[in-house]
PDB file of C-alpha atoms in Angstrom:
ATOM      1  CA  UNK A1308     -77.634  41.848  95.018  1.00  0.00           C
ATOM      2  CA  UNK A1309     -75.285  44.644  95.024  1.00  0.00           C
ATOM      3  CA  UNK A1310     -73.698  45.370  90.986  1.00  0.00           C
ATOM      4  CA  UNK A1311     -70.076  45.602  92.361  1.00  0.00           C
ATOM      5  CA  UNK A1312     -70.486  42.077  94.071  1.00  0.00           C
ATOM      6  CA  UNK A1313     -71.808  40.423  91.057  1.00  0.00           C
ATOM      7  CA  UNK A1314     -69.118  41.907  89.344  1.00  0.00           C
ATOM      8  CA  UNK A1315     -66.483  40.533  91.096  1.00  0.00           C
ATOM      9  CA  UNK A1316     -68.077  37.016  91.103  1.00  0.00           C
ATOM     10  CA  UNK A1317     -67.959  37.223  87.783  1.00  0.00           C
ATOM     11  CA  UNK A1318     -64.762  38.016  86.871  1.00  0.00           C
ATOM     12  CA  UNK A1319     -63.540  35.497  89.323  1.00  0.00           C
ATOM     13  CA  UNK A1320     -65.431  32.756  87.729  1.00  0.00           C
ATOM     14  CA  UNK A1321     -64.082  34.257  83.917  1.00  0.00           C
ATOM     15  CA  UNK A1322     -60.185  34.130  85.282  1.00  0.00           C
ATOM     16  CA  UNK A1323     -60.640  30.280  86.854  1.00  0.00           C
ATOM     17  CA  UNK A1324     -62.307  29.508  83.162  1.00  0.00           C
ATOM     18  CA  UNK A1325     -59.292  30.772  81.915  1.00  0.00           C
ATOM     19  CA  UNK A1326     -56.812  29.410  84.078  1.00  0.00           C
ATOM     20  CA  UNK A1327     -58.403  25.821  83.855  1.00  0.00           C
ATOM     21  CA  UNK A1328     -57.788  25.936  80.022  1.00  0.00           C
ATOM     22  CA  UNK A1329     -54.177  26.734  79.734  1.00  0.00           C
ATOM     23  CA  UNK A1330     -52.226  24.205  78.029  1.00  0.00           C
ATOM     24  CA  UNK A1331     -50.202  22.002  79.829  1.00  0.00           C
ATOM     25  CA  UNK A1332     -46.365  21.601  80.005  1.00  0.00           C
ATOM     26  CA  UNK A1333     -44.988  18.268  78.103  1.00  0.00           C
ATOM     27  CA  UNK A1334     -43.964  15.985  79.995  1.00  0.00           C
ATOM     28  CA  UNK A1335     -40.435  14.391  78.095  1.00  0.00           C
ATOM     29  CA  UNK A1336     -40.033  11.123  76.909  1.00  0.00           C
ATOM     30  CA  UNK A1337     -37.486   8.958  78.192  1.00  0.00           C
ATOM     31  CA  UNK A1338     -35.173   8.448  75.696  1.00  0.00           C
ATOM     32  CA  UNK A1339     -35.088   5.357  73.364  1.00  0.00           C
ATOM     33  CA  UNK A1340     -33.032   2.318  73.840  1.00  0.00           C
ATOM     34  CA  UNK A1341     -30.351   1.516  71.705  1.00  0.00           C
ATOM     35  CA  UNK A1342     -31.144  -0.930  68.428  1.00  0.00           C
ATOM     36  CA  UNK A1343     -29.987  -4.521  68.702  1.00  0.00           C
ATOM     37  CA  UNK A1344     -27.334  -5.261  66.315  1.00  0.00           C
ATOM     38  CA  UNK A1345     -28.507  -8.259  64.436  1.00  0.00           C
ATOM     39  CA  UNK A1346     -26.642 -12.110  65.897  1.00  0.00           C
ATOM     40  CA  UNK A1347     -23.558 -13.625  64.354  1.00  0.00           C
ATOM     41  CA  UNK A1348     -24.426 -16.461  62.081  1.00  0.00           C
ATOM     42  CA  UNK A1349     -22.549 -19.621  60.555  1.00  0.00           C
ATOM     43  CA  UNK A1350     -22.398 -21.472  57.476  1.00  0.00           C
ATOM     44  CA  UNK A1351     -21.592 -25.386  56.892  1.00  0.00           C
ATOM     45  CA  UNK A1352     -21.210 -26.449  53.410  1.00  0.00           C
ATOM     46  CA  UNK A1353     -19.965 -30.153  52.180  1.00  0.00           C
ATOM     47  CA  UNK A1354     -16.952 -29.930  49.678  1.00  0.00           C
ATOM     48  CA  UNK A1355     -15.530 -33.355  48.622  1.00  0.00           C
ATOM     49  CA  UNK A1356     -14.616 -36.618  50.225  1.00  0.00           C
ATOM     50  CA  UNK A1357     -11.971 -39.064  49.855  1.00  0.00           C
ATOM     51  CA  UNK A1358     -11.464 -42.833  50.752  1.00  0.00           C
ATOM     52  CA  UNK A1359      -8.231 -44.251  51.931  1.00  0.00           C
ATOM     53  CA  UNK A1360      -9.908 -47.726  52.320  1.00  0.00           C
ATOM     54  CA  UNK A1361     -13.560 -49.409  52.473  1.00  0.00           C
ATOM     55  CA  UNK A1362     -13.493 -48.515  55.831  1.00  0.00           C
ATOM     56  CA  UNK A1363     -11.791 -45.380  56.054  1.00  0.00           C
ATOM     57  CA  UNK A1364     -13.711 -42.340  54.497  1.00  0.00           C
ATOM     58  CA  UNK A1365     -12.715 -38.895  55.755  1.00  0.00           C
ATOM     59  CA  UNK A1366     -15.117 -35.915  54.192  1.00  0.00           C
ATOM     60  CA  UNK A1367     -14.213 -32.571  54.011  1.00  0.00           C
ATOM     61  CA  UNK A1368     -16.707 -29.574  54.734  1.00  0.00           C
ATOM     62  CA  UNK A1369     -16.258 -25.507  54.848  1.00  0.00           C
ATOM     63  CA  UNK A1370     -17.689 -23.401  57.961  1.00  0.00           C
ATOM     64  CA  UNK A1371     -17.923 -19.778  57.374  1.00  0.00           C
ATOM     65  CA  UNK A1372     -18.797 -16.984  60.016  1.00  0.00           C
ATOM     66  CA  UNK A1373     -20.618 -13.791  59.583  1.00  0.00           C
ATOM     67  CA  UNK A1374     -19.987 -11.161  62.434  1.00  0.00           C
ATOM     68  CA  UNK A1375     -21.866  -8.514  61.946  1.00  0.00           C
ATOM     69  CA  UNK A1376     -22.050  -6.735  64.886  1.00  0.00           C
ATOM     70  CA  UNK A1377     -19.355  -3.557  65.557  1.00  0.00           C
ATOM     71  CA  UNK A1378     -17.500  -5.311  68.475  1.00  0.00           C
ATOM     72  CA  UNK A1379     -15.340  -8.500  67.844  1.00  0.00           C
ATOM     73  CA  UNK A1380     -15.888 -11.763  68.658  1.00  0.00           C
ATOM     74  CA  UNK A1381     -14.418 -15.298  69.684  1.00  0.00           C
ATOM     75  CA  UNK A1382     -15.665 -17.723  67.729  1.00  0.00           C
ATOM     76  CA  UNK A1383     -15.176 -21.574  70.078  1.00  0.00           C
ATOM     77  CA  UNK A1384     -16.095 -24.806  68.072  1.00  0.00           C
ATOM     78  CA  UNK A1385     -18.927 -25.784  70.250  1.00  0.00           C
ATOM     79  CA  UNK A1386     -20.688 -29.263  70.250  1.00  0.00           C
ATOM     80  CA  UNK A1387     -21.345 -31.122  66.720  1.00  0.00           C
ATOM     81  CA  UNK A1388     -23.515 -34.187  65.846  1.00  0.00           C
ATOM     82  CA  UNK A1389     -23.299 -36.535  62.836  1.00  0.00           C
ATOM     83  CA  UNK A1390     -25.880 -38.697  61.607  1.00  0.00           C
ATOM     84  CA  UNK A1391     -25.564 -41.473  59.067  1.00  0.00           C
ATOM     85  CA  UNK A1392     -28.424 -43.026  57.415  1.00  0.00           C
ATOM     86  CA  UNK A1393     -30.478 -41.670  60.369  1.00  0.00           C
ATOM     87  CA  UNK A1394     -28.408 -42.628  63.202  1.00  0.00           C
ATOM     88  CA  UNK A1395     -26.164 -41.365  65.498  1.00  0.00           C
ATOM     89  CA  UNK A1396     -22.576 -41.883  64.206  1.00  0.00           C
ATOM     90  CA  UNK A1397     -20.561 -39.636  66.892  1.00  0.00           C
ATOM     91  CA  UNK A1398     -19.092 -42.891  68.497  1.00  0.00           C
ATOM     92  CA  UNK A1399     -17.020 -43.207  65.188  1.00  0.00           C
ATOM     93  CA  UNK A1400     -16.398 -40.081  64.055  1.00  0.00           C
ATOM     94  CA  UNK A1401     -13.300 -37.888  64.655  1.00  0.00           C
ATOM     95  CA  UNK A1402     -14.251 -34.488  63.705  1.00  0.00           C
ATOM     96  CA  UNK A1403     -10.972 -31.372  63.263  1.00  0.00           C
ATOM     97  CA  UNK A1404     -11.800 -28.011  63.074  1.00  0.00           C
ATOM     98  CA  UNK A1405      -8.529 -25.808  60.825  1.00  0.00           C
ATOM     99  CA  UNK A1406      -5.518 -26.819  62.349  1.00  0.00           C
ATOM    100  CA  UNK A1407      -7.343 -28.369  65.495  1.00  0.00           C
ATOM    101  CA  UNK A1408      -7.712 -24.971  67.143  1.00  0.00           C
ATOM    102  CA  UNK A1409     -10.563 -24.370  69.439  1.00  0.00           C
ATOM    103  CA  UNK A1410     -11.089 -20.874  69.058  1.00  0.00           C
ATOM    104  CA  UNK A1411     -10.974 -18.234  66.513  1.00  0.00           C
ATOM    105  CA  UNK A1412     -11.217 -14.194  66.392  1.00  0.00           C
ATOM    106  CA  UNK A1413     -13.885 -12.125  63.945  1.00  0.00           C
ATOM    107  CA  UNK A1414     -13.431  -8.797  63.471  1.00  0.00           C
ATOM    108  CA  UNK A1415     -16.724  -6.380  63.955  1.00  0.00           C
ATOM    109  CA  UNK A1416     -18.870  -6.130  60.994  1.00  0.00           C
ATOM    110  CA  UNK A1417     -16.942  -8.244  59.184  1.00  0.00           C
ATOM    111  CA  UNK A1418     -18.707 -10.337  56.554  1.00  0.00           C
ATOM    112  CA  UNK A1419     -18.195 -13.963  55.482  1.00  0.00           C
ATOM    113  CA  UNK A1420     -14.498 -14.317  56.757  1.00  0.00           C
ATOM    114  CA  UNK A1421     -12.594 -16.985  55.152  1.00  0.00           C
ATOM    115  CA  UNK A1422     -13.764 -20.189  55.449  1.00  0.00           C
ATOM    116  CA  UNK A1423     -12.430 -22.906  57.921  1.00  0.00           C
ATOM    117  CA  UNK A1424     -11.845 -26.355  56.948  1.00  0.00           C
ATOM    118  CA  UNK A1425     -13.337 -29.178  58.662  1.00  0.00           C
ATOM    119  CA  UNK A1426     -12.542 -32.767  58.619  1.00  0.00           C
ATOM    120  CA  UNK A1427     -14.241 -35.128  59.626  1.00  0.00           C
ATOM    121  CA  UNK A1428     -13.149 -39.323  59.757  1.00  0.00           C
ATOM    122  CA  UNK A1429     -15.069 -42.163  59.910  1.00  0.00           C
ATOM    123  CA  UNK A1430     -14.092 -45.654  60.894  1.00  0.00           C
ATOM    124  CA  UNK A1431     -16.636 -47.956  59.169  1.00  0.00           C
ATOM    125  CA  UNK A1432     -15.426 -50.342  61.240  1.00  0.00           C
ATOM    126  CA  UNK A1433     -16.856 -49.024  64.253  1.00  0.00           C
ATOM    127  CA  UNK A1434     -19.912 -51.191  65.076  1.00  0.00           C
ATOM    128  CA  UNK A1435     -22.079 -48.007  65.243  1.00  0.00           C
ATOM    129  CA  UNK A1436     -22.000 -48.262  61.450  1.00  0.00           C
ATOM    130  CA  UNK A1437     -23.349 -52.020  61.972  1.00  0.00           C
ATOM    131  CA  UNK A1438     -26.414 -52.648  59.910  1.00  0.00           C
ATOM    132  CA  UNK A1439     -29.935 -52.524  61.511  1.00  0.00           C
ATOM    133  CA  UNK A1440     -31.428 -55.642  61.479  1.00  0.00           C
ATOM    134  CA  UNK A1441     -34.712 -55.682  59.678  1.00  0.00           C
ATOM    135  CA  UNK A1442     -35.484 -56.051  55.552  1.00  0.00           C
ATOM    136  CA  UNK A1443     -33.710 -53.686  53.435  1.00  0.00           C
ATOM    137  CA  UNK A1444     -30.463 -52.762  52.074  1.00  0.00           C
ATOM    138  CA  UNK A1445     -29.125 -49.179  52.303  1.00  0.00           C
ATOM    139  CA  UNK A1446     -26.661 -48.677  48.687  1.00  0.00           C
ATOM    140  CA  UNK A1447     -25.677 -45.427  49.551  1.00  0.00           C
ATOM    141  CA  UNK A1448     -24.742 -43.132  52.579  1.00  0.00           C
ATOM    142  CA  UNK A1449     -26.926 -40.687  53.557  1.00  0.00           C
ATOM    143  CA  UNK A1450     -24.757 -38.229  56.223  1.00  0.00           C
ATOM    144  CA  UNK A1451     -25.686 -34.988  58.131  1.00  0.00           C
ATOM    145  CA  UNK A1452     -23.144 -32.736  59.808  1.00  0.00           C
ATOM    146  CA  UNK A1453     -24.340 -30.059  62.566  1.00  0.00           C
ATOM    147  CA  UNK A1454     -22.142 -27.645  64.292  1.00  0.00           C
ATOM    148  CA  UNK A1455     -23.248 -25.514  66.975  1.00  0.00           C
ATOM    149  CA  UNK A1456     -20.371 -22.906  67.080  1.00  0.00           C
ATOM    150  CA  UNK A1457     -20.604 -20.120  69.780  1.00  0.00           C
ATOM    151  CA  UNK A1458     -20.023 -16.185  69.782  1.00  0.00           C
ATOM    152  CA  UNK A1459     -18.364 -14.346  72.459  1.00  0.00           C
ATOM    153  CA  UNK A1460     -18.766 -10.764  73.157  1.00  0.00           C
ATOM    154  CA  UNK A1461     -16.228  -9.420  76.048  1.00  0.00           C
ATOM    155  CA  UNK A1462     -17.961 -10.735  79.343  1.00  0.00           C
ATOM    156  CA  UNK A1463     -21.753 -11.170  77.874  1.00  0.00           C
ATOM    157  CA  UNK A1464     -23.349 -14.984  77.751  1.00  0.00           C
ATOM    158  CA  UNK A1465     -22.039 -16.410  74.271  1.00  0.00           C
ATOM    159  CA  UNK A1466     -24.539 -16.226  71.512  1.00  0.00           C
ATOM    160  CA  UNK A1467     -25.317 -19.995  70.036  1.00  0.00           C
ATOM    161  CA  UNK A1468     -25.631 -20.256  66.617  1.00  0.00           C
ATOM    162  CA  UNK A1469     -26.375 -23.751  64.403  1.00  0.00           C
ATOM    163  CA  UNK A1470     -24.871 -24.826  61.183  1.00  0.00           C
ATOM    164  CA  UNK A1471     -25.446 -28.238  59.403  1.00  0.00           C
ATOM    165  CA  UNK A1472     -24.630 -29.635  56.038  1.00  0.00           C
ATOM    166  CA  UNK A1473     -25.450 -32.875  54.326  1.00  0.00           C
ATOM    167  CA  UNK A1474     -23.215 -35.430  52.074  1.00  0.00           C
ATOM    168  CA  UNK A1475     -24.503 -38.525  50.080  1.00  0.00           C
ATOM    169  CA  UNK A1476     -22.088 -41.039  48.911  1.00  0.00           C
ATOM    170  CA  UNK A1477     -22.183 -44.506  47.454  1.00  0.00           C
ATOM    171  CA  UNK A1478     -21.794 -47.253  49.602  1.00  0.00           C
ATOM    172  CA  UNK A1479     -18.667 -49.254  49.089  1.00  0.00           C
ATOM    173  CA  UNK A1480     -18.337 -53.129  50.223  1.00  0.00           C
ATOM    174  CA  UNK A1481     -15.595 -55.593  49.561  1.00  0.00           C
ATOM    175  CA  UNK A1482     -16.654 -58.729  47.436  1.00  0.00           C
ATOM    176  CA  UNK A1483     -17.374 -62.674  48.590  1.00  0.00           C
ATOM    177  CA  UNK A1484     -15.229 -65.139  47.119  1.00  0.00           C
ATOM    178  CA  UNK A1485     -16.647 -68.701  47.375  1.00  0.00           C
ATOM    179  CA  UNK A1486     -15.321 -72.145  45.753  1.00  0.00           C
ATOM    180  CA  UNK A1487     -17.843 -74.126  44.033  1.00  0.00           C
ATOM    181  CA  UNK A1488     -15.742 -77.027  43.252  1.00  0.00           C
ATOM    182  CA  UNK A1489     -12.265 -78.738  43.438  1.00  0.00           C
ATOM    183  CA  UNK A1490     -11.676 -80.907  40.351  1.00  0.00           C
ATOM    184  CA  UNK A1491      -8.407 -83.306  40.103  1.00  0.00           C
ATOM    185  CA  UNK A1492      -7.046 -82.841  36.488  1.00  0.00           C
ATOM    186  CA  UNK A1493      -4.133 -84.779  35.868  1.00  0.00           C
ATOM    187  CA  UNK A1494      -1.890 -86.659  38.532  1.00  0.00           C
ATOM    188  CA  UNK A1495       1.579 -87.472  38.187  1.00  0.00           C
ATOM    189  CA  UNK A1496       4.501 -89.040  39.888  1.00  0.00           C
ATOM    190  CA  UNK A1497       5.343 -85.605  41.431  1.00  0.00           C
ATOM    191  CA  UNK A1498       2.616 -82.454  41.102  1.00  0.00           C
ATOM    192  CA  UNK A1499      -1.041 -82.940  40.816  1.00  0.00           C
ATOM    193  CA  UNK A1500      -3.125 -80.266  38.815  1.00  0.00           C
ATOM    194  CA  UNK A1501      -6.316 -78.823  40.488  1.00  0.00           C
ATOM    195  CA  UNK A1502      -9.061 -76.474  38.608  1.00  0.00           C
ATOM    196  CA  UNK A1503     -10.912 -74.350  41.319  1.00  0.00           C
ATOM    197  CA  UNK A1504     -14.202 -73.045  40.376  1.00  0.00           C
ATOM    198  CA  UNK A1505     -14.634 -70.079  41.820  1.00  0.00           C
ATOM    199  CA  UNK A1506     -17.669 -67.538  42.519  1.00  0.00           C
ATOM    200  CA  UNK A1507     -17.332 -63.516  43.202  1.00  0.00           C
ATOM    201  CA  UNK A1508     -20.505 -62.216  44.329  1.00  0.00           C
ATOM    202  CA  UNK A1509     -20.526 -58.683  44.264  1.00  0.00           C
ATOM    203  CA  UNK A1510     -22.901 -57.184  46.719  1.00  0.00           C
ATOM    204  CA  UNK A1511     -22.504 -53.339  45.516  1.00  0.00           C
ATOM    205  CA  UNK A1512     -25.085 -51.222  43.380  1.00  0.00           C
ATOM    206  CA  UNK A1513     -22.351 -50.716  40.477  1.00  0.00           C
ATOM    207  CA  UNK A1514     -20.081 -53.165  38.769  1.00  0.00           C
ATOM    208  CA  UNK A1515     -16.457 -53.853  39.912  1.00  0.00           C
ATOM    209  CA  UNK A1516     -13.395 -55.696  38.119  1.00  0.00           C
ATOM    210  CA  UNK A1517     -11.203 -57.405  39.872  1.00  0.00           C
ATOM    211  CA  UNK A1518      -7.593 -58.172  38.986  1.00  0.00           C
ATOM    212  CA  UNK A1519      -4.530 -58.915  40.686  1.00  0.00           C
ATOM    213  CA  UNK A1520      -5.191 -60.994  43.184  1.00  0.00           C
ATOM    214  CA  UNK A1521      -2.914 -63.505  45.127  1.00  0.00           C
ATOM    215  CA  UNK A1522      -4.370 -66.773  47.186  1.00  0.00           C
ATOM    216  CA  UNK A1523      -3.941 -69.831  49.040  1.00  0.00           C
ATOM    217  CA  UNK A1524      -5.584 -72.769  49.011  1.00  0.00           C
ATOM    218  CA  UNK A1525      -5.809 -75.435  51.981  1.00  0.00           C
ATOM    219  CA  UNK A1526      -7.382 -79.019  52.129  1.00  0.00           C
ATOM    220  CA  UNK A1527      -8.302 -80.190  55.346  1.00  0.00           C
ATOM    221  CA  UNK A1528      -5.680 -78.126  57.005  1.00  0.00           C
ATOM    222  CA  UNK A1529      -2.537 -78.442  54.956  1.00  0.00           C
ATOM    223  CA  UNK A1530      -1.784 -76.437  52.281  1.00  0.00           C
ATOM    224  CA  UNK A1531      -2.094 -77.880  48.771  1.00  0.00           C
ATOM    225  CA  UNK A1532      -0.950 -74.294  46.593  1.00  0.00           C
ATOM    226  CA  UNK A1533      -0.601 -70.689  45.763  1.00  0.00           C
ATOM    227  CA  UNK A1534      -0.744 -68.376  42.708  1.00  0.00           C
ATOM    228  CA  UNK A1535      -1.557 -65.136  41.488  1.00  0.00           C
ATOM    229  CA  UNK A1536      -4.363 -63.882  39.016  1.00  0.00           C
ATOM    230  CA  UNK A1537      -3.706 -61.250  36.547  1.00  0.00           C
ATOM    231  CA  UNK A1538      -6.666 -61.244  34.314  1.00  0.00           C
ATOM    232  CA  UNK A1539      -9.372 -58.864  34.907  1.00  0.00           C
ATOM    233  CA  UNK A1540     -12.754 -60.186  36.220  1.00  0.00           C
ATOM    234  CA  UNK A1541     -15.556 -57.751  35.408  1.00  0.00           C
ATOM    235  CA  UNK A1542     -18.811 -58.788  38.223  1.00  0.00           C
ATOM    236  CA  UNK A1543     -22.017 -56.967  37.501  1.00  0.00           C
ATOM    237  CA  UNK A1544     -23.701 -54.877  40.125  1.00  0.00           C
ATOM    238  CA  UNK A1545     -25.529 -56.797  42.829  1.00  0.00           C
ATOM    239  CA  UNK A1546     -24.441 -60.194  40.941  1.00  0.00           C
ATOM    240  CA  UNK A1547     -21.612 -62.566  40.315  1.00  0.00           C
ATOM    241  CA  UNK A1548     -19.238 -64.306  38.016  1.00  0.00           C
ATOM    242  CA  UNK A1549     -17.367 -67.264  37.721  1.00  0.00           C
ATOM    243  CA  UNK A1550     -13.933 -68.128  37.251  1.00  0.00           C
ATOM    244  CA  UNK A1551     -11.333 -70.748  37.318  1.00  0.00           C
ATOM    245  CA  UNK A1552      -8.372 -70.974  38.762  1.00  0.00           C
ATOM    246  CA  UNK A1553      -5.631 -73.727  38.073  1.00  0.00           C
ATOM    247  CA  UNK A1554      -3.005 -74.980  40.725  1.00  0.00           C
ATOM    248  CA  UNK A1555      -0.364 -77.033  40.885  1.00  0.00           C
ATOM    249  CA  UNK A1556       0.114 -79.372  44.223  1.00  0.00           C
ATOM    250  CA  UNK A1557       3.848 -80.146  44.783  1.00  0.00           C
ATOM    251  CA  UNK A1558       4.298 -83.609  46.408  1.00  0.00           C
ATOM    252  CA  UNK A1559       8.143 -83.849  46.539  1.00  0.00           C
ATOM    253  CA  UNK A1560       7.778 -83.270  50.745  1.00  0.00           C
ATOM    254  CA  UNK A1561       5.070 -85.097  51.293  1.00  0.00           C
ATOM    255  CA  UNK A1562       3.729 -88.822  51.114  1.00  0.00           C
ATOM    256  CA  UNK A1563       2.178 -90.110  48.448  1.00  0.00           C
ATOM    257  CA  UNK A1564      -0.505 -91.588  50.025  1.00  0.00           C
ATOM    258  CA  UNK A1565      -2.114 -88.049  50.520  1.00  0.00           C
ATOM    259  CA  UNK A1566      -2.395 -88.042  46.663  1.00  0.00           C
ATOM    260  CA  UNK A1567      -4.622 -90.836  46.953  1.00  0.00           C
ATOM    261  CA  UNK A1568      -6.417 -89.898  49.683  1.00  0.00           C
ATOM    262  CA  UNK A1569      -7.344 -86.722  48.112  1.00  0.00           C
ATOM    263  CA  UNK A1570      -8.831 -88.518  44.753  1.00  0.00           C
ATOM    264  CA  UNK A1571     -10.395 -90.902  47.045  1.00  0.00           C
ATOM    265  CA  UNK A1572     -12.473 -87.535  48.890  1.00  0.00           C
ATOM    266  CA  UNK A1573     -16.406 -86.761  48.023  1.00  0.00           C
ATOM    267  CA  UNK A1574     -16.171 -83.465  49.582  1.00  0.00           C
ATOM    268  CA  UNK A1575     -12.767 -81.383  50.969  1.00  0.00           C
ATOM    269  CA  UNK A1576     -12.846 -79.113  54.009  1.00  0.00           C
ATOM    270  CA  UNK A1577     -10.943 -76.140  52.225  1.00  0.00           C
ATOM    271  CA  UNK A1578      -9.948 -72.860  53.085  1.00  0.00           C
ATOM    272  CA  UNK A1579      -8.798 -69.894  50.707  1.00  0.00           C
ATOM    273  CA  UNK A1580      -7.246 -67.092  51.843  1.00  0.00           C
ATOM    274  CA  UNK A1581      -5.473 -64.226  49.667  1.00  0.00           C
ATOM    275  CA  UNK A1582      -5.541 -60.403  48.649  1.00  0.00           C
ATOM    276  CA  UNK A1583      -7.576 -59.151  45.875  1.00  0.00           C
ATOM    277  CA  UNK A1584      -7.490 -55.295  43.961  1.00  0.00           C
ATOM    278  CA  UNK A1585     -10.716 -54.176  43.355  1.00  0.00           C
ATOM    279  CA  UNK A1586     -11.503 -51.348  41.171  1.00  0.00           C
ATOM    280  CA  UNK A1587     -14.893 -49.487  41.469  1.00  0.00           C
ATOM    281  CA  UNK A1588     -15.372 -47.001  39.155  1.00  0.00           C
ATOM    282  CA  UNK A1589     -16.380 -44.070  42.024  1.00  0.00           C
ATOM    283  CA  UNK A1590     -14.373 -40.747  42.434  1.00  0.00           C
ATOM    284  CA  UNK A1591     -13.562 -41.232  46.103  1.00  0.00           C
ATOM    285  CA  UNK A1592     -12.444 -44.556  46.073  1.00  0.00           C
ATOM    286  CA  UNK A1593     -11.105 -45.887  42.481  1.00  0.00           C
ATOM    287  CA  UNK A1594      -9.554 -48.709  43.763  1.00  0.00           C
ATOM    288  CA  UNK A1595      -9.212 -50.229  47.114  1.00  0.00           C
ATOM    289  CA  UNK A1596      -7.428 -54.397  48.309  1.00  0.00           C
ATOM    290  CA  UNK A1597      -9.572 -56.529  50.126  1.00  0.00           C
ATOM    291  CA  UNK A1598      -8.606 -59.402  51.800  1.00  0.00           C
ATOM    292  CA  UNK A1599     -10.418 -62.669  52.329  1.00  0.00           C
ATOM    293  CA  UNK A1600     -10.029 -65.867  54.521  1.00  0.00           C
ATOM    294  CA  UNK A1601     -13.185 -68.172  53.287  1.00  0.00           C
ATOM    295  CA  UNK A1602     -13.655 -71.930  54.859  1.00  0.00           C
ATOM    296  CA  UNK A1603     -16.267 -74.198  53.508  1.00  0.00           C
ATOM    297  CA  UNK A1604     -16.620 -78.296  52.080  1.00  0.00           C
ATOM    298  CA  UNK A1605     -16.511 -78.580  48.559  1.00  0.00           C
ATOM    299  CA  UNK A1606     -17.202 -81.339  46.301  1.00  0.00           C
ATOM    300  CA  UNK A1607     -13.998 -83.297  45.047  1.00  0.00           C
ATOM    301  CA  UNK A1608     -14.415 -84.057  41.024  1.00  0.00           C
ATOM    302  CA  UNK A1609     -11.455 -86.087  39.108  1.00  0.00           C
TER     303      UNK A1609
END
C-alpha cells in the first residue's frame, strides 16, 4: 500500500481518538428549591379552676402560639373536644376563647406570643354528665381539653395544628338527709315537742361539716314545724352521722284532735325540706348550699 496513504489513515484515525476523548461540557443543575420554613405550633396548658356551685365548675386553661415562619399569620379558634371521665362532654360545655374573639394575628417569627385565656363551663347538670350505669364509683374528675386552632398564610390552605391539656379535680356531691324516727316528747294543752332523728350520709371521698341549715317538717301533708341548726355536724368521708333535731308543733290554729291522732300513729308519712351550708375542705369549692326535699314513713315513738 502506498506510504502517503497509510499515512493519512493514520493520522485520521489519531485525530478521531482524540476528538472522541475531549471532555464534555457540564450540563447545569437546575437550581434548588427553596427550604420549608418549619409549621406554626400551639400550646394548651390547664391553670386553675373554680366552682360557683356543685354543678357549676368553670376551668381556666392558657393557649399559646408559636409562629415561626417570616410571613404573618391568622390564628381562627378552630374545632375543640372535651372529654370527662372518658366521655364526650361537648353537649355541656361552653368553651370562650380571650374576649370571645374568633381570630387573632401572629407576627412572623415570632415566638411564644402571649398567652390567651380560655374558659371553659360546665353544667353538671347536663345529663351528659349522668353516671354510666354499671359497678363503680368515679371520686374524682378526670377532664381532657383539645383545641385544633388553624394558621392562615395570605391565600394558602390553613395549616391545622392540635393542642390538648388535661385537669383532674375532686368530685363534689351534695349530702342525703334521711329521718330515722319521729319521737313525741312532751304534749301540752298548746305545743307538742318532737325529737327528729336524723341521718347525713355523705357520699364524697373527703369529710364535710355541715352547719347552718334551715328545714321544714310535714306529717302527712300539713306542716307540723320549722327551725334552724347552728351547730356544726362533722360526716366522715363516704359515711354518716346522726343528729337530732327538736321541734316545737304549735296547735293554737288547729284542732286538737290532730294531737291525738298523731300519738295514736305507728308510722308518719313525712316530708323535710330545707337548705343546708356545706363546707368541703377543697380549693375550688370551700363551701357550697344544698337544698333537699326528702319524703319517706317513719316510725312514730312517744
Amino acid at each position: 500500500m502506498n506510504r502517503k496513504v497509510v499515512f493519512s489513515l493514520w493520522a485520521l484515525c489519531f485525530w478521531g481518538l482524540l476528538a472522541s476523548c475531549k471532555t464534555p461540557q457540564a450540563v447545569p443543575e437546575p437550581p434548588l428549591p427553596p427550604p420549608l420554613e418549619p409549621n406554626p405550633r400551639a400550646f394548651l396548658s390547664f391553670d386553675t379552676l373554680e366552682g360557683r356551685d356543685i354543678r357549676h365548675i368553670t376551668l381556666y386553661f392558657r393557649l399559646e402560639a408559636e409562629n415561626p415562619r417570616s410571613a404573618p399569620a391568622r390564628m381562627v379558634a378552630g374545632d375543640w373536644q372535651v372529654l370527662m371521665n372518658g366521655r364526650d362532654a361537648g353537649p355541656g360545655a361552653v368553651l370562650t376563647l380571650g374576649q370571645g374573639e374568633g381570630e387573632f394575628s401572629l407576627a412572623g417569627a415570632s415566638r411564644k406570643v402571649p398567652a390567651i385565656p380560655v374558659r371553659l363551663d360546665l353544667d353538671l347538670s347536663h345529663p351528659v354528665f349522668a353516671e354510666p350505669e354499671g359497678p363503680g364509683e368515679t371520686r374524682e374528675n378526670r377532664l381532657s381539653l383539645t383545641l385544633n386552632p388553624e394558621f392562615i398564610y395570605g391565600a394558602a390552605p390553613p395549616v391545622k395544628t392540635r393542642a390538648e391539656a388535661e385537669a383532674v379535680f375532686p368530685r363534689i356531691e351534695a349530702p342525703v338527709f334521711t329521718i330515722t324516727a319521729i319521737a313525741v316528747q312532751k304534749a301540752e294543752l298548746i305545743n307538742t315537742r318532737f325529737k327528729v332523728s336524723l341521718r347525713v350520709d355523705n357520699p364524697n371521698s373527703f369529710p364535710v361539716e355541715l352547719s347552718s341549715f334551715n328545714y321544714k317538717l310535714y306529717g302527712s301533708g300539713r306542716l307540723w314545724a320549722d327551725g334552724k341548726e347552728t351547730e356544726v355536724l362533722l360526716v366522715p368521708p363516704k359515711d354518716s352521722a346522726e343528729t337530732s333535731l327538736f321541734l316545737v308543733m304549735n296547735f293554737i290554729n288547729m284542732r286538737r284532735e290532730l294531737l291525738d291522732q298523731i300519738i295514736a300513729m305507728k308510722q308518719i308519712n313525712y316530708r323535710f325540706t330545707g337548705e343546708a351550708l356545706v363546707s368541703t375542705g377543697i380549693s375550688y369549692l370551700p363551701q357550697f348550699r344544698t337544698t333537699f326535699d326528702r319524703s319517706g314513713f317513719s316510725e312514730v315513738i312517744e
